[in-house]
Short mmCIF file of C-alpha atoms in Angstrom, two decimals:
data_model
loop_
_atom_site.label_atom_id
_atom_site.label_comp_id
_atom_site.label_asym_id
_atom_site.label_seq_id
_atom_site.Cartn_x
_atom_site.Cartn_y
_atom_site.Cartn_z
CA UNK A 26 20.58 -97.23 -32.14
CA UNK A 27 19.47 -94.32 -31.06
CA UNK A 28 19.75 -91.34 -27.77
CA UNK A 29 17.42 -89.08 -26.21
CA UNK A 30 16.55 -86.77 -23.51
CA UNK A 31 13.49 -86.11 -22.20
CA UNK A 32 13.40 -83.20 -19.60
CA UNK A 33 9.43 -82.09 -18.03
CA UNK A 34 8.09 -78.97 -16.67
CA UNK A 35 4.86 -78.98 -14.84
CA UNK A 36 2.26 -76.84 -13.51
CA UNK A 37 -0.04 -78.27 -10.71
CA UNK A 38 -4.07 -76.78 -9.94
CA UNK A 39 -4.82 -79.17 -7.16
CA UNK A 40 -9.09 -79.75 -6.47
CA UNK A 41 -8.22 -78.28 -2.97
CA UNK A 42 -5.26 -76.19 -1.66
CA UNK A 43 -2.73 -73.84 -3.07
CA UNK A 44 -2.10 -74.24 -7.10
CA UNK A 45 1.72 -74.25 -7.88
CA UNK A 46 3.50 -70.74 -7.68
CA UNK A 47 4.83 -71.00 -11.30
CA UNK A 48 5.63 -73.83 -13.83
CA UNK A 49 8.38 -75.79 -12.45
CA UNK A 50 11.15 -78.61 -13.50
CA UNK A 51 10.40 -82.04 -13.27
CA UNK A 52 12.78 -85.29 -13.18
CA UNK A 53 14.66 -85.43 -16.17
CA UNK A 54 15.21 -88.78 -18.37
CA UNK A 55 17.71 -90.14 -20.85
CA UNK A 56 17.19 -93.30 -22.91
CA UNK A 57 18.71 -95.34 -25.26
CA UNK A 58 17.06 -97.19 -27.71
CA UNK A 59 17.92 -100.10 -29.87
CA UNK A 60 16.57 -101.51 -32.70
CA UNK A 61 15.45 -105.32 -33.10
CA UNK A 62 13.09 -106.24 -36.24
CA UNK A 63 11.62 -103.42 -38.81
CA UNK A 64 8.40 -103.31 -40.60
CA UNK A 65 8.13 -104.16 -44.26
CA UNK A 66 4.62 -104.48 -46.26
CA UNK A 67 3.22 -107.42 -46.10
CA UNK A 68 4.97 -108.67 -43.73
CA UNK A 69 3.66 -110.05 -40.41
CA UNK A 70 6.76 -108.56 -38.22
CA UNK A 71 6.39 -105.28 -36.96
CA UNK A 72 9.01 -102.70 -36.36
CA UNK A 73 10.40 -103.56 -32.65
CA UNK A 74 13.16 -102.02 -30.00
CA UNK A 75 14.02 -102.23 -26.74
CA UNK A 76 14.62 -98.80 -24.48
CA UNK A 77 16.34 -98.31 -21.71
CA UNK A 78 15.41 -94.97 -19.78
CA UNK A 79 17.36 -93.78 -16.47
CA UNK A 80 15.09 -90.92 -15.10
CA UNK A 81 17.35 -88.44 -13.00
CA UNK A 82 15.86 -86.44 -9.62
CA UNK A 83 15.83 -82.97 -10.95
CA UNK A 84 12.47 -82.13 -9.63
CA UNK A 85 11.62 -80.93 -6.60
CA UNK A 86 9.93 -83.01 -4.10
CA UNK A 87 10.69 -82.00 -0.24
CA UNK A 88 10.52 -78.76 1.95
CA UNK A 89 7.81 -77.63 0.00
CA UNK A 90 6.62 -75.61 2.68
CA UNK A 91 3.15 -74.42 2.59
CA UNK A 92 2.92 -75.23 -1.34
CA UNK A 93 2.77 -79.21 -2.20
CA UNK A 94 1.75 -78.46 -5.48
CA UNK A 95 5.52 -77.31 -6.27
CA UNK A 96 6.43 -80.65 -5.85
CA UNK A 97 7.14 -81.96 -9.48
CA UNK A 98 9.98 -85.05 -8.97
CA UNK A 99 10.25 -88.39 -7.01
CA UNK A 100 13.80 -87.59 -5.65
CA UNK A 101 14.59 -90.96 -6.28
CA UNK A 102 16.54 -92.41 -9.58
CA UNK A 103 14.28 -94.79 -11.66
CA UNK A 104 15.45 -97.18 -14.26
CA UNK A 105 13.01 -98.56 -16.84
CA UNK A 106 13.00 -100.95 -18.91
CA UNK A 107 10.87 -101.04 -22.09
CA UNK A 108 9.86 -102.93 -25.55
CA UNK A 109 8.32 -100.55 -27.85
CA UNK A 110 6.74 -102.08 -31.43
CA UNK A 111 4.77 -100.83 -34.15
CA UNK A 112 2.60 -101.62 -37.42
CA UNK A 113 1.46 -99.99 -40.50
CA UNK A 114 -1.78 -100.66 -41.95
CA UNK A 115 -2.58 -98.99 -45.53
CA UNK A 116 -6.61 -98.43 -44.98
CA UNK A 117 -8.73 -98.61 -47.94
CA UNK A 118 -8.65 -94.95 -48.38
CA UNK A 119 -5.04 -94.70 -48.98
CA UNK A 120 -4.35 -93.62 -45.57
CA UNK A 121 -2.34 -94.83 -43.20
CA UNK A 122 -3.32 -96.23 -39.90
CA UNK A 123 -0.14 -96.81 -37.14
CA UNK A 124 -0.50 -98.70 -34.35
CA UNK A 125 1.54 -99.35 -31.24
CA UNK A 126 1.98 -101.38 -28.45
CA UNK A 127 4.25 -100.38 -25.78
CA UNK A 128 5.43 -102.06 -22.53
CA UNK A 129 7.50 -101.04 -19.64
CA UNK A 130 8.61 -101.95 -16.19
CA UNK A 131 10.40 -99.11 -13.77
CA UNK A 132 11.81 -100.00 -10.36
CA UNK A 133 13.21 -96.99 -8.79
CA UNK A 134 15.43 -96.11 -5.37
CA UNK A 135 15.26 -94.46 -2.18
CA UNK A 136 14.78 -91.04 -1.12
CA UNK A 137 16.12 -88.84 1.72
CA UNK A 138 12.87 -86.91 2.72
CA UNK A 139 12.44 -83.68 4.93
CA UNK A 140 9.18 -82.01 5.67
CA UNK A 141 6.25 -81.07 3.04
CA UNK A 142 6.90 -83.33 0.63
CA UNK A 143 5.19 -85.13 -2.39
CA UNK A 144 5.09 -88.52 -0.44
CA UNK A 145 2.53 -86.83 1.90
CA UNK A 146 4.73 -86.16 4.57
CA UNK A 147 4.04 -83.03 6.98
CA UNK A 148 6.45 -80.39 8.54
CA UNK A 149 9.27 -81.56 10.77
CA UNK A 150 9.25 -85.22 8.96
CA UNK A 151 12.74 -87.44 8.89
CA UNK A 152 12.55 -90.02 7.04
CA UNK A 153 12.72 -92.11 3.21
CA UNK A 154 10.47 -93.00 0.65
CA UNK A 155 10.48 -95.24 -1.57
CA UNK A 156 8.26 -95.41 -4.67
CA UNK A 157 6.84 -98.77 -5.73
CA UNK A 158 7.88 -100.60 -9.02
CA UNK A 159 5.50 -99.44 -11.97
CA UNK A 160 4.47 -101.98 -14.90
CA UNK A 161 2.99 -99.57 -18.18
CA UNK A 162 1.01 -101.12 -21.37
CA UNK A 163 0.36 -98.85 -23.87
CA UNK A 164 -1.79 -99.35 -26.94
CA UNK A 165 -2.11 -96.70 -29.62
CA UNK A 166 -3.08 -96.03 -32.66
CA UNK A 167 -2.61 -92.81 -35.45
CA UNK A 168 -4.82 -92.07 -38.16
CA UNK A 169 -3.31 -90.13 -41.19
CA UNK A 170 -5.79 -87.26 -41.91
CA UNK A 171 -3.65 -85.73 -44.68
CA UNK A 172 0.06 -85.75 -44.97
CA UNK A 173 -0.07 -83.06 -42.19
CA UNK A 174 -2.62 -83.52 -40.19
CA UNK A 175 -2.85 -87.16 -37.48
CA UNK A 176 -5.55 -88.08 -35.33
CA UNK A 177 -4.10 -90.26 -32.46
CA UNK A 178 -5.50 -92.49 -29.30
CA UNK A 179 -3.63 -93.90 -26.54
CA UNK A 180 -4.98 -96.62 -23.68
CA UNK A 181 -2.97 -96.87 -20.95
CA UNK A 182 -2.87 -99.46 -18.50
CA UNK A 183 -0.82 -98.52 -15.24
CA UNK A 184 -0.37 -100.92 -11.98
CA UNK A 185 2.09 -99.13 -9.52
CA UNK A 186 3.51 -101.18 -6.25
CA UNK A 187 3.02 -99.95 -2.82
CA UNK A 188 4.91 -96.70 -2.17
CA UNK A 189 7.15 -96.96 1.27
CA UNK A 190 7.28 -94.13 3.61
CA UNK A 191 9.30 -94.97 6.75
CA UNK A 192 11.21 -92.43 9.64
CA UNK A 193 11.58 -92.22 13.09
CA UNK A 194 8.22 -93.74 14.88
CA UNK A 195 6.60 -93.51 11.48
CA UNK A 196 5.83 -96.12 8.50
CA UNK A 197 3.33 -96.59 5.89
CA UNK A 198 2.81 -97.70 2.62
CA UNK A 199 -0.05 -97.01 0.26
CA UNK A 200 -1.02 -99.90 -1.25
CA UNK A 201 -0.63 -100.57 -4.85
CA UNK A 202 -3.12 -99.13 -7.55
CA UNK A 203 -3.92 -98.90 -10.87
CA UNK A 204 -5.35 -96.90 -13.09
CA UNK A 205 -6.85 -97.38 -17.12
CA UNK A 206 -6.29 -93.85 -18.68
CA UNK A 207 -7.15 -92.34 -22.60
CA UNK A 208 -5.32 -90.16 -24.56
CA UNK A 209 -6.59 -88.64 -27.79
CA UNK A 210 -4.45 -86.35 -29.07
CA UNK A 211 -3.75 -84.53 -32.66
CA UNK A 212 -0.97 -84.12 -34.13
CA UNK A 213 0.58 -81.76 -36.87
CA UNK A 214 3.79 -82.65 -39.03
CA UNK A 215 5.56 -79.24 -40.48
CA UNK A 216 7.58 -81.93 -42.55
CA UNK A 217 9.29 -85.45 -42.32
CA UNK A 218 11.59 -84.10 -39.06
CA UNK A 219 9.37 -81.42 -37.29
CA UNK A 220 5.95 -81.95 -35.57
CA UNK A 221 4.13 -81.13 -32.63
CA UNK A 222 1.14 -82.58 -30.67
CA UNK A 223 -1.57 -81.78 -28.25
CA UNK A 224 -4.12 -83.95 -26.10
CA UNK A 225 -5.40 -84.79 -22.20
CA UNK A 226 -4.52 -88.00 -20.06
CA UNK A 227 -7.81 -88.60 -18.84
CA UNK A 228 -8.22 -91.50 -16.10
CA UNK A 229 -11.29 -93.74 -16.63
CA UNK A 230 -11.01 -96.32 -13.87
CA UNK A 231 -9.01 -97.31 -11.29
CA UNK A 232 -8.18 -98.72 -7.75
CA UNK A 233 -6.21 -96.22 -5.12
CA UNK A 234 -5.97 -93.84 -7.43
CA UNK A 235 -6.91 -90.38 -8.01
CA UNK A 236 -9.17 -89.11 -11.53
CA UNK A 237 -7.22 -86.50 -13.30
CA UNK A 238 -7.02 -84.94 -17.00
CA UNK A 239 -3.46 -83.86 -17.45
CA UNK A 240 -3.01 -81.51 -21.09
CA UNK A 241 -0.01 -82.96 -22.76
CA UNK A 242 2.05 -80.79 -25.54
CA UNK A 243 5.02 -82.18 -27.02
CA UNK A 244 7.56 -80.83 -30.04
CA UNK A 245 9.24 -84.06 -31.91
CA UNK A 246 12.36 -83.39 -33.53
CA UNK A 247 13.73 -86.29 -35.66
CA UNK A 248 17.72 -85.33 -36.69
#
């Protein structure tokens, strides 16, 4: 069994219009995590748990003003609901290969809107949103380079539902999309508790959807 918080900060350079005016909060997420089977060599069964994640509105999402691109949150609570596994393969240069396949399914609420907003509302708006349900696969894998040093690649397969925008003499919805997205990434490991990694998101293909490379930098702490 296991806890964990995952807060985001975000910086937004739009193609066209005003960039952010500084790095901003994002929604915030806590999770729980629970173990069902574990890896052992030679055995066929890979390590497996199921997560729940409740994903708080911390962010800010409305009133933006003349700056959309401060808009980092949803302003809508999201619960999502996940089975993570993993395998070990030893290849036949004594490194280690990890693989992972992840799946997840988030159906969030409803959202007071005013004004600018990330929904693509415009000043003077009155009105809700609500975000479509959003089905995740994940495949992965990490290559050992040294004891230190791990290569990693992550394809991402995301099909969001039709987002709901509705007010007074106004409602819309966008139409659901998806989206096929790689990660590489690499990744270095101070020791057995303390790592960090850096990579892109890059989107490939898609349907309603817009191409984007998003840096990624995380810290993992194991305690």
């Amino acid at each position: 069994m296991g806890v964990g918080l995952i807060p985001r900060f975000a910086f937004n350079d739009p193609g066209a219009g005003r960039s952010s005016s500084k790095v901003g909060m994002g929604d915030v997420t806590v999770q729980a995590q629970y173990g069902l089977t574990q890896f052992h060599a030679g055995s066929w069964i890979p390590t497996t748990a199921f997560v729940l994640q409740e994903t708080l509105p911390v962010g800010k999402y409305d009133q933006l003003g003349d700056r959309p691109a401060n808009g980092f949150g949803a302003g809508t609570y999201s619960t999502n609901l996940a089975l993570y596994s993993q395998y070990f393969f030893w290849m036949p240069n004594g490194r280690i290969l990890r693989t992972r396949l992840d799946v997840s399914y988030a159906i969030s609420g409803s959202a007071s809107v005013r004004d600018v907003s990330v929904y693509g509302t415009d000043e003077g708006f009155r009105g809700r949103a609500r975000p479509g349900n959003v089905t995740v696969v994940n495949a992965a894998g990490e290559y050992s380079l040294t004891r230190n040093w791990v290569l990693a690649m992550d394809v991402v397969y995301e099909h969001d539902g039709s987002t709901h925008v509705y007010g007074p003499e106004f409602n819309a919805n966008s139409g659901t999309a998806h989206t096929w997205s790689l990660a590489p990434a690499i990744e270095y490991n101070f020791n057995s508790r303390v790592g960090v990694i850096a990579g892109a998101k890059l989107t490939v293909a898609g349907r309603n959807a817009t191409a984007v490379v998003i840096p990624v930098a995380a810290v993992n702490i194991v305690i």
